[in-house]
Coordinates of N, CA and C in Angstrom, one line a residue:
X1 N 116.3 117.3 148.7 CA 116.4 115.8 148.4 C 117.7 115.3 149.1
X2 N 117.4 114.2 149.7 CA 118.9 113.3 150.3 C 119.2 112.3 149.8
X3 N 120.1 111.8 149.5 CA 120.8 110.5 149.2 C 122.0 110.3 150.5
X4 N 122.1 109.3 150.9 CA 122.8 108.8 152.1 C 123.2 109.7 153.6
X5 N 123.6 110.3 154.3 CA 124.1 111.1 155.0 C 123.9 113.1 154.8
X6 N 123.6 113.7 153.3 CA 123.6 114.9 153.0 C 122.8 115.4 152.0
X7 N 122.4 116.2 152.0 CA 121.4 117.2 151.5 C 122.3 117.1 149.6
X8 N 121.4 116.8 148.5 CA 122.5 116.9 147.3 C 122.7 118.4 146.7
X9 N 121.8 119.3 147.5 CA 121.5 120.9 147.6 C 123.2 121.4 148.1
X10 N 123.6 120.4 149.2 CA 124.9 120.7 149.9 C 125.5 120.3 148.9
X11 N 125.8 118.8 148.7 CA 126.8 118.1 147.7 C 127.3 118.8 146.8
X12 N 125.8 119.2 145.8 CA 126.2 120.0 144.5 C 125.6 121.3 144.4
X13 N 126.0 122.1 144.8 CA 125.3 123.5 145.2 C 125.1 124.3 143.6
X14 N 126.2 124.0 143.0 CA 126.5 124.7 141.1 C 125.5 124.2 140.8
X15 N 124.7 123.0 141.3 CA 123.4 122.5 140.3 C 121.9 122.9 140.8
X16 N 122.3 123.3 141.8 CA 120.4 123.6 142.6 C 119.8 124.4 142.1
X17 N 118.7 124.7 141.2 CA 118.5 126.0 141.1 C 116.8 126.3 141.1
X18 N 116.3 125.3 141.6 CA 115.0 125.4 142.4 C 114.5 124.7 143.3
X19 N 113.5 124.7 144.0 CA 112.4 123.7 145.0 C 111.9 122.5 144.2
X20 N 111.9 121.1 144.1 CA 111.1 120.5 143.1 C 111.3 119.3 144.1
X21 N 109.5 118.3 143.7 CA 109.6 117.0 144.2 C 110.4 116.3 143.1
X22 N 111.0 115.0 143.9 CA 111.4 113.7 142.8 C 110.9 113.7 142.0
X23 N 109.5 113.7 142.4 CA 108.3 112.9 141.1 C 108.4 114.0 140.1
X24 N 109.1 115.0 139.8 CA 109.1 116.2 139.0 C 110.5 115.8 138.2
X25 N 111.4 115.3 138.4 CA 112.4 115.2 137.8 C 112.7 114.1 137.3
X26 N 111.4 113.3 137.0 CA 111.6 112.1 136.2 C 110.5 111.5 135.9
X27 N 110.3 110.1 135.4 CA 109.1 109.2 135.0 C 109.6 108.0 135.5
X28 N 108.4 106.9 135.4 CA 108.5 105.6 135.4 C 108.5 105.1 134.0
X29 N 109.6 104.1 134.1 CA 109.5 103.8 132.3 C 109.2 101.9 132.6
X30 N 108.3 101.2 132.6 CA 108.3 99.6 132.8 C 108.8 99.4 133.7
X31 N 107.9 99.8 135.1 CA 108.9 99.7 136.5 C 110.1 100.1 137.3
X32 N 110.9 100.9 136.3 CA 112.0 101.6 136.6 C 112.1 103.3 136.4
X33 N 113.0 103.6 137.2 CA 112.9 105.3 137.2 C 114.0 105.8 136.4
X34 N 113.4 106.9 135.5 CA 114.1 107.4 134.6 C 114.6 108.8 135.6
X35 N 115.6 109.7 135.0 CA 115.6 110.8 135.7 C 115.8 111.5 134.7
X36 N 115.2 112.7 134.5 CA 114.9 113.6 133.4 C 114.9 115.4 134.0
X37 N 116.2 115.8 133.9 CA 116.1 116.9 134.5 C 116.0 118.4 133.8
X38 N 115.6 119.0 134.1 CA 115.0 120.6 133.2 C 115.5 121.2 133.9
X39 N 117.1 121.7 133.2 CA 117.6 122.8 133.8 C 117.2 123.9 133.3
X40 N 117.2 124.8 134.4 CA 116.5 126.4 134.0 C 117.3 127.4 133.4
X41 N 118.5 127.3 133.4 CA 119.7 128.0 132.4 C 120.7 127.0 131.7
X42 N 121.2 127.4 131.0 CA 122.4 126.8 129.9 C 123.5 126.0 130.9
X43 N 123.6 125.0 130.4 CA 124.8 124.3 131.8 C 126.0 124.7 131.0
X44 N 126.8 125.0 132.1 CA 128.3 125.8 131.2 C 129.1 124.2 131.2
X45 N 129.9 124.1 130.2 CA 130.8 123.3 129.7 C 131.6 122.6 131.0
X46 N 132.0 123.9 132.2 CA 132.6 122.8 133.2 C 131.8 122.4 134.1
X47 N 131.0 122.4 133.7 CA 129.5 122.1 134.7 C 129.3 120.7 134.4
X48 N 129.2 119.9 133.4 CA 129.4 119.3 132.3 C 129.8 117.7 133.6
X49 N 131.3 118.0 134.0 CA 131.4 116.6 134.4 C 130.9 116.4 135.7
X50 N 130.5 117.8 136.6 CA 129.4 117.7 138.0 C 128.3 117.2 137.8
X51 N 127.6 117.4 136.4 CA 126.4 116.4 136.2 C 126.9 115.2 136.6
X52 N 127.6 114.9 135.7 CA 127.6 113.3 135.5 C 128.4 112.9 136.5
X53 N 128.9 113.4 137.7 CA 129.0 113.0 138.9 C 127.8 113.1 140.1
X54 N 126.9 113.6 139.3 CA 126.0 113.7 140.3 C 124.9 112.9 139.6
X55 N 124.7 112.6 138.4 CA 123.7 111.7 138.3 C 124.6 109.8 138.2
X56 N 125.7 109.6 138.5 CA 126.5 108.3 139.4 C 126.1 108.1 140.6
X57 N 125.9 109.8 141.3 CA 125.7 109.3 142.4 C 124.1 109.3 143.2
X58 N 123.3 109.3 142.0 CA 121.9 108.8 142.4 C 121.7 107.5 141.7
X59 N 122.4 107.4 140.8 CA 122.5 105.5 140.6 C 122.6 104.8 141.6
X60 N 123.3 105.0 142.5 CA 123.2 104.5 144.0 C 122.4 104.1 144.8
X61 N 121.0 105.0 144.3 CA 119.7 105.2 145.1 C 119.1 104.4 144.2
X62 N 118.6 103.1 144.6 CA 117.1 102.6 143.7 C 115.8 102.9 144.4
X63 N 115.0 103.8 143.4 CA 113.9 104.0 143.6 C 112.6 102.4 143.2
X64 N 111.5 102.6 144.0 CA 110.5 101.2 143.7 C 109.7 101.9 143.7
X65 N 108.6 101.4 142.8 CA 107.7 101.9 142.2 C 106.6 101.5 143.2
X66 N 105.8 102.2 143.6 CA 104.5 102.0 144.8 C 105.0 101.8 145.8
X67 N 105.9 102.0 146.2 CA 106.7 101.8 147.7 C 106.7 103.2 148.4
X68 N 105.3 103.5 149.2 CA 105.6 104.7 150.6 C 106.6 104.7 151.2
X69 N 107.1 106.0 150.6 CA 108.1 106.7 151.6 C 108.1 106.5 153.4
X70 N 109.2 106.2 153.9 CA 108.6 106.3 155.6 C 110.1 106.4 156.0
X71 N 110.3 107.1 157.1 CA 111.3 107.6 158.0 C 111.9 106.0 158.8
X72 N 113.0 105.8 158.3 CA 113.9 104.9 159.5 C 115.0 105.6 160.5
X73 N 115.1 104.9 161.2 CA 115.9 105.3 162.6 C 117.0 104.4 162.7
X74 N 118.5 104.7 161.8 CA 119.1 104.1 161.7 C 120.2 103.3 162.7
X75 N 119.7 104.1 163.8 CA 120.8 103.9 164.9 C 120.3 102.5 165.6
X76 N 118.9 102.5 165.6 CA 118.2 101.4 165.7 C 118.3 100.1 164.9
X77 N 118.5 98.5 165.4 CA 118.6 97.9 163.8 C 117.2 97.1 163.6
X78 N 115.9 97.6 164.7 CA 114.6 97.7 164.1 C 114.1 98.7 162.9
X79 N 115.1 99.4 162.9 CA 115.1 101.1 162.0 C 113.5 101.7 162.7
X80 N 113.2 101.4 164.2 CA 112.1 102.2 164.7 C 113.1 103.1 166.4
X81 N 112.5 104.5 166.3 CA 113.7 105.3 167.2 C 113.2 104.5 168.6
X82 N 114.2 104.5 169.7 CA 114.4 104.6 170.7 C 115.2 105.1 171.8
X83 N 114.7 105.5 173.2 CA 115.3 106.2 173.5 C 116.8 105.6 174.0
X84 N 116.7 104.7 173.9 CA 118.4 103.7 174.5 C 119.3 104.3 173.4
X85 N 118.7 103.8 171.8 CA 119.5 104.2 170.7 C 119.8 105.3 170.4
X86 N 119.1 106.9 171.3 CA 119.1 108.1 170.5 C 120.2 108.8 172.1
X87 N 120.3 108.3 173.0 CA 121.0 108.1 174.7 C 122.3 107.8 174.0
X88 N 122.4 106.4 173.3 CA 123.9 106.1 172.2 C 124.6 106.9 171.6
X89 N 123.7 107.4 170.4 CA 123.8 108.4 169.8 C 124.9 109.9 170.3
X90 N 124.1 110.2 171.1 CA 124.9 111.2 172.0 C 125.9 111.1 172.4
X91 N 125.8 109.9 173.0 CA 127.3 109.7 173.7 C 128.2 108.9 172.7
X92 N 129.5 108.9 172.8 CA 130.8 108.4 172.4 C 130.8 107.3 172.4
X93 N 130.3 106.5 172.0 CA 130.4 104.6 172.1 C 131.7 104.5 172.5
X94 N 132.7 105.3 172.0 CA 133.8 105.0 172.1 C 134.6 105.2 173.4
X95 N 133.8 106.0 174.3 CA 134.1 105.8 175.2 C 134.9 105.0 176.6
X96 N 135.9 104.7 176.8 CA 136.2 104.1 177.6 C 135.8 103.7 179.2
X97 N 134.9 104.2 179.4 CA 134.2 104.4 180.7 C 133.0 105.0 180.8
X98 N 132.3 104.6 180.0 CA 130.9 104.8 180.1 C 129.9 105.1 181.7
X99 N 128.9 105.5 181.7 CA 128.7 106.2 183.1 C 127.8 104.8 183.2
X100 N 128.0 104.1 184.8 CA 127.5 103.0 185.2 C 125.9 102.9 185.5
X101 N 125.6 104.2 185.7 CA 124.3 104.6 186.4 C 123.3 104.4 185.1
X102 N 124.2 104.9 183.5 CA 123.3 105.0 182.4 C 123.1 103.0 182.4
X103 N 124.2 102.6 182.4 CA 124.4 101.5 182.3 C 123.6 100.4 182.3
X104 N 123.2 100.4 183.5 CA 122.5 100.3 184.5 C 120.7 100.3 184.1
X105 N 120.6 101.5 183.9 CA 119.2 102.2 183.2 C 118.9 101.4 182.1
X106 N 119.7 101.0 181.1 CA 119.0 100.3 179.5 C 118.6 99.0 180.6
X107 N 119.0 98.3 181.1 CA 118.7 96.8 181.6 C 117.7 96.6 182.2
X108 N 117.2 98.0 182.2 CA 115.8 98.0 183.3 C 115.0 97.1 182.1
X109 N 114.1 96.4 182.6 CA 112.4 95.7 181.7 C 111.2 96.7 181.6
X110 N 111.6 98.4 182.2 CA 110.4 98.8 182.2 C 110.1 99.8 180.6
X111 N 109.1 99.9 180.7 CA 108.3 100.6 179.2 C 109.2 101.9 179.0
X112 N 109.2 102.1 177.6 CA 110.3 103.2 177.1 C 110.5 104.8 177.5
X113 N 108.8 104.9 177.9 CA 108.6 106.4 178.7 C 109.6 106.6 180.2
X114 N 108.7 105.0 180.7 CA 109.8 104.9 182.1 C 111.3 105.3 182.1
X115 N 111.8 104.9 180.6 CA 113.2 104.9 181.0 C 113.5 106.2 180.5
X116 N 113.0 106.6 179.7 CA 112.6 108.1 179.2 C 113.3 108.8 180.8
X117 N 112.4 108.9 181.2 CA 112.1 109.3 182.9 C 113.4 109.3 183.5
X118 N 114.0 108.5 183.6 CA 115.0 107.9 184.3 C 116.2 108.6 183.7
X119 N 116.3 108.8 182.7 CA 117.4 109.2 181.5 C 117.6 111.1 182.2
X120 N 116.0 111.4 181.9 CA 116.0 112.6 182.6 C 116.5 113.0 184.3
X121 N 116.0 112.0 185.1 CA 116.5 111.9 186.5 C 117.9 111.9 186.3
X122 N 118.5 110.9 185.9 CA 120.5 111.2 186.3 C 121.0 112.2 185.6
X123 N 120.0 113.0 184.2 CA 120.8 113.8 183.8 C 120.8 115.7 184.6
X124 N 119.5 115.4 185.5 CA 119.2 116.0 186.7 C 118.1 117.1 185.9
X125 N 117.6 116.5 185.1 CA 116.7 117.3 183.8 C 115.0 117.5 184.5
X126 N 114.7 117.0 185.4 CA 113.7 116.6 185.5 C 112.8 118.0 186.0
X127 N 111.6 118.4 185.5 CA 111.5 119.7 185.6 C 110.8 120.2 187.2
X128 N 111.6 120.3 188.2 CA 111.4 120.8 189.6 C 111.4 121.8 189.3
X129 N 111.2 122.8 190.3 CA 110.9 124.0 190.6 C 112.2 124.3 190.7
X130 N 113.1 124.0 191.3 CA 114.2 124.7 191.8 C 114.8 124.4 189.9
X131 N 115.0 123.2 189.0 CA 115.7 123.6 187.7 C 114.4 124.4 187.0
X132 N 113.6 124.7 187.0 CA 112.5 125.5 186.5 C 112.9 127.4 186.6
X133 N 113.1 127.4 188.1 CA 113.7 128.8 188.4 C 115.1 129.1 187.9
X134 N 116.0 128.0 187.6 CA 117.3 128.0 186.8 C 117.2 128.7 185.4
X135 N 116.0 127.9 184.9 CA 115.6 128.6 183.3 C 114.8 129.3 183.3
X136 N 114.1 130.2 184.3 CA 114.0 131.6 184.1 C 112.4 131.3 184.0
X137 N 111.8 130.1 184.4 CA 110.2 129.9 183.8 C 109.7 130.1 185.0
X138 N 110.1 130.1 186.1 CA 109.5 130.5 187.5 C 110.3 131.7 187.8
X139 N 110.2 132.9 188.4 CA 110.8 134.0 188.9 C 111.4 133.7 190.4
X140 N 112.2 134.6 190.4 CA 113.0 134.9 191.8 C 111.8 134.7 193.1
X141 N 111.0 135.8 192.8 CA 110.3 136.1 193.7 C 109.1 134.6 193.6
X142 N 108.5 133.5 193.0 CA 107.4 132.8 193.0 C 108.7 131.9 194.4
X143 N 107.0 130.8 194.6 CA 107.5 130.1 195.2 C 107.9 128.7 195.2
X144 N 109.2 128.1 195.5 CA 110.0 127.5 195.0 C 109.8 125.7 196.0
X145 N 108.7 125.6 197.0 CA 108.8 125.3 198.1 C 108.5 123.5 197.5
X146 N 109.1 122.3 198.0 CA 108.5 121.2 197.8 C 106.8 121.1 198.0
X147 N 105.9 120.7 196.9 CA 104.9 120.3 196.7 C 103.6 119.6 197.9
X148 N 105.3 118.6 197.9 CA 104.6 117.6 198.7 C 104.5 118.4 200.5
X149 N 106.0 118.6 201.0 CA 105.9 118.8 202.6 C 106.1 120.4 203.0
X150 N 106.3 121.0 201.6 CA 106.5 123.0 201.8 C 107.3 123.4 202.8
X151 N 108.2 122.4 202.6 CA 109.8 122.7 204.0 C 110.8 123.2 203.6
X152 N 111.0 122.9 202.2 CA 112.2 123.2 201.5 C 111.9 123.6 200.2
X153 N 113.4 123.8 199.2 CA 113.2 123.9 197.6 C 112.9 122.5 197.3
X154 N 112.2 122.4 196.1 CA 111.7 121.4 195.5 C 113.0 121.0 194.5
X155 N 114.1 120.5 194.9 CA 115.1 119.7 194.1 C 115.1 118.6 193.7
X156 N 115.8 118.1 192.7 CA 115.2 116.5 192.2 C 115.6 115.4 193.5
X157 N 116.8 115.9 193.6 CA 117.3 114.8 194.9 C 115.8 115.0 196.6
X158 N 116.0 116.2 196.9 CA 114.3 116.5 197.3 C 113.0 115.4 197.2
X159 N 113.1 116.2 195.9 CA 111.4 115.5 195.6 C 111.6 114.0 195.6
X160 N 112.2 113.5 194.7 CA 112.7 112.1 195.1 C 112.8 110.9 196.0
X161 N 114.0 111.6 197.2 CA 114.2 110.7 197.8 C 114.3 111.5 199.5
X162 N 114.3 112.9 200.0 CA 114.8 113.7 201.2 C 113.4 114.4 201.6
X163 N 112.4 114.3 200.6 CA 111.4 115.0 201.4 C 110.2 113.3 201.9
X164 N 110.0 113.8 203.6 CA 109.2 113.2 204.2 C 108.4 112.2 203.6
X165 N 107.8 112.5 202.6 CA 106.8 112.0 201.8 C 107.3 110.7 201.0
X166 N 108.3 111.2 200.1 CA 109.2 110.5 199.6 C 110.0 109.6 200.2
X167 N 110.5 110.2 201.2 CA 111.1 109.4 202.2 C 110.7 107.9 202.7
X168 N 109.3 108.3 203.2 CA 108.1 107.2 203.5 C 107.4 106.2 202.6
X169 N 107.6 106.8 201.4 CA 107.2 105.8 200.3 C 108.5 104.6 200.0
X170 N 109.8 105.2 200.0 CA 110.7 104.2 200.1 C 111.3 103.2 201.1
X171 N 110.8 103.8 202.2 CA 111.1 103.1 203.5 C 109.8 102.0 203.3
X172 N 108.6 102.4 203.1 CA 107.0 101.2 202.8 C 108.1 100.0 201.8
X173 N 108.8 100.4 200.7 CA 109.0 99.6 199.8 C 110.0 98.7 200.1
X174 N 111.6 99.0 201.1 CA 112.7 98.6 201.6 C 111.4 97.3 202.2
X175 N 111.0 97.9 203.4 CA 110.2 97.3 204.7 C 109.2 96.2 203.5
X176 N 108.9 96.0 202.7 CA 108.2 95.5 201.9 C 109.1 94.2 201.2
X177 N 110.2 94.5 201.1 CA 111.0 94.0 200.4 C 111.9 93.3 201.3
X178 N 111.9 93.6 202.5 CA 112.9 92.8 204.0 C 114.0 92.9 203.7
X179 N 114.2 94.6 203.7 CA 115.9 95.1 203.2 C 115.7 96.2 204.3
X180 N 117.1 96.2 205.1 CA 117.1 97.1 206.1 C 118.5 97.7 205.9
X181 N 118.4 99.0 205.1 CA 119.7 99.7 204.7 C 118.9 101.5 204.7
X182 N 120.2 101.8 204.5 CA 120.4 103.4 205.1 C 120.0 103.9 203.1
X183 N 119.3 105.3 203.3 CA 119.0 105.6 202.3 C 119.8 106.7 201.1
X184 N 120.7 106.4 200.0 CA 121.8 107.4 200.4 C 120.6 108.6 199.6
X185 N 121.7 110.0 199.7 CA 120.6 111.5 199.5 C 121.3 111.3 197.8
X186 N 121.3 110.9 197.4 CA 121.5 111.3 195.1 C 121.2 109.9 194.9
X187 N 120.5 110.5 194.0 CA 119.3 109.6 193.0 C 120.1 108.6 192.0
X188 N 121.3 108.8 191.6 CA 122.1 107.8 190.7 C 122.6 107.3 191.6
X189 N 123.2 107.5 192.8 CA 123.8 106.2 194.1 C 122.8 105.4 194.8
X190 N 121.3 106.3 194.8 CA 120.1 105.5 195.2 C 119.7 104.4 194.3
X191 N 119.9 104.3 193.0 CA 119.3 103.5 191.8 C 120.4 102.5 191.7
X192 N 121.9 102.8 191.9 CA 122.5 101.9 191.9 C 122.6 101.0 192.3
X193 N 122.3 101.5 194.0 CA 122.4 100.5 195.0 C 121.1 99.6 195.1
X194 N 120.1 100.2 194.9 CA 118.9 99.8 194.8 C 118.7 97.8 194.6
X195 N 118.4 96.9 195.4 CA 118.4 95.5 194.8 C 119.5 95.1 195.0
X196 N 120.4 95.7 195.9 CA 122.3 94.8 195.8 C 121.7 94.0 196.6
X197 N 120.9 94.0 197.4 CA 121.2 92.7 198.7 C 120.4 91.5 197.9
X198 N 120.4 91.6 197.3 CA 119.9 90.1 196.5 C 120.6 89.5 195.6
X199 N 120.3 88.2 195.4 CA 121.7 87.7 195.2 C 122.0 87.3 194.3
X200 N 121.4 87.2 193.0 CA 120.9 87.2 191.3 C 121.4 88.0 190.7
X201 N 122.1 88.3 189.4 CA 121.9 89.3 188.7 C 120.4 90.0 188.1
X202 N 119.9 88.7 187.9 CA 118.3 89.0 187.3 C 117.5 89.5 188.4
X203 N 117.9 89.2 190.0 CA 117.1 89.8 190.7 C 117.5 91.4 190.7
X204 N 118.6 91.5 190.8 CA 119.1 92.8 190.6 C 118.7 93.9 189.8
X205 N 118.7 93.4 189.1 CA 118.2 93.7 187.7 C 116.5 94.4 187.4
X206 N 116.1 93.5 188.1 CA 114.6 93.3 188.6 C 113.9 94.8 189.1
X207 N 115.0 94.9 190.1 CA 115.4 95.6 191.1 C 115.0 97.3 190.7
X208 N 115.9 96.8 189.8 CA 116.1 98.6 189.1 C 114.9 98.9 188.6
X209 N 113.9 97.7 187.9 CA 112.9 98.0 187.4 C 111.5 98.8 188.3
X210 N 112.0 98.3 189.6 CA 110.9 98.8 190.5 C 111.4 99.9 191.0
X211 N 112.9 100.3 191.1 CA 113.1 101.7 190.8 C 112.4 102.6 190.4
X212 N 112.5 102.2 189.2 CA 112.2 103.3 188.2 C 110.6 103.4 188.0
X213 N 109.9 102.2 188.5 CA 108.3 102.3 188.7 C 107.8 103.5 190.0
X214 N 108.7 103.4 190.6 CA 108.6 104.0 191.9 C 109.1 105.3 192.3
X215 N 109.8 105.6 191.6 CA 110.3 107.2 191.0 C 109.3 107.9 190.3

């Protein structure tokens, strides 16, 4: 059982002395919850005021009667998880210099998997063959060759933005978009740059989103 931040198994360890649901350690009396607990041995005398600090600190908790249980995501203040809020999470808010590239990524407009995606790309997570053979799930000896043109290893910056294929899908999009700039080789200085020649922040912005459609 939890109340706020910890396990009351941790809190008050002298008191735990079995598995039990809530609904076992109490009743409803006229809408309200009684708590009624059946200790399985004698409570020793200095045990005495850890009760009564531990049932203060489930006064804390109001239980409602007919109200399903359901998981909130407190980092969230929809209390539904996301991956911007759980990316927070991890990192140091406190941070003084936050990485521009993540920065960048929340402002995208695209759907949560997309940025999902994206989160994985700058953290260089994304599962290529070449970080696949890193963790031992492809062997020395398989072959490690880009998918698309079989010239090279299949590396994120690679598959991305350096193999042929790839290459030509972004040049279709520049040439599409009547942007004539050099393409850089890493994928967080490609995303950065991505949309500067326009002159909006919202176009900018925009920008990233077809990024990340396009990755």
């Amino acid at each position: 059982m939890w109340a706020g931040q910890e396990r009351l198994k941790d809190k008050f360890t002298r008191l735990f002395q079995q598995q039990a649901t809530v609904f076992a350690m109490g009743f409803w009396d006229n809408g309200s919850w009684t708590w009624s607990f059946q200790w399985r041995r004698t409570i020793l005398p200095r045990e005495e005021e850890i009760i009564q600090e531990f049932l203060s600190f489930l006064h804390q908790v109001t239980l409602v009667e007919g109200r399903i249980d359901k998981w909130i995501w407190k980092a969230a203040e929809e209390g539904s998880y996301t991956v911007k809020s759980a990316f927070e999470v991890m990192q140091d808010l406190e941070l003084e210099e936050p990485i521009p590239v993540f920065l960048e990524l929340w402002k995208g407009a695209a759907p949560s998997n997309v940025l999902a995606f994206g989160w994985r790309v700058f953290w260089g997570r994304v599962q290529t063959k070449v970080n696949l053979q890193r963790r031992g799930i492809i062997t020395n000896g398989e072959n490690t060759s880009c998918a698309f043109c079989q010239e090279t290893e299949e590396s994120l910056n690679h598959l991305l933005l350096l193999c042929p294929f790839s290459h030509q899908v972004w040049s279709l999009c520049h040439r599409w978009l009547g942007v004539l700039t050099a393409l850089p080789d890493c994928v967080s200085v490609h995303f950065l740059q991505f949309g500067n020649d326009f002159r909006t922040l919202k176009q900018q912005g925009l920008m990233k989103t077809v990024w990340l459609a396009i990755a």
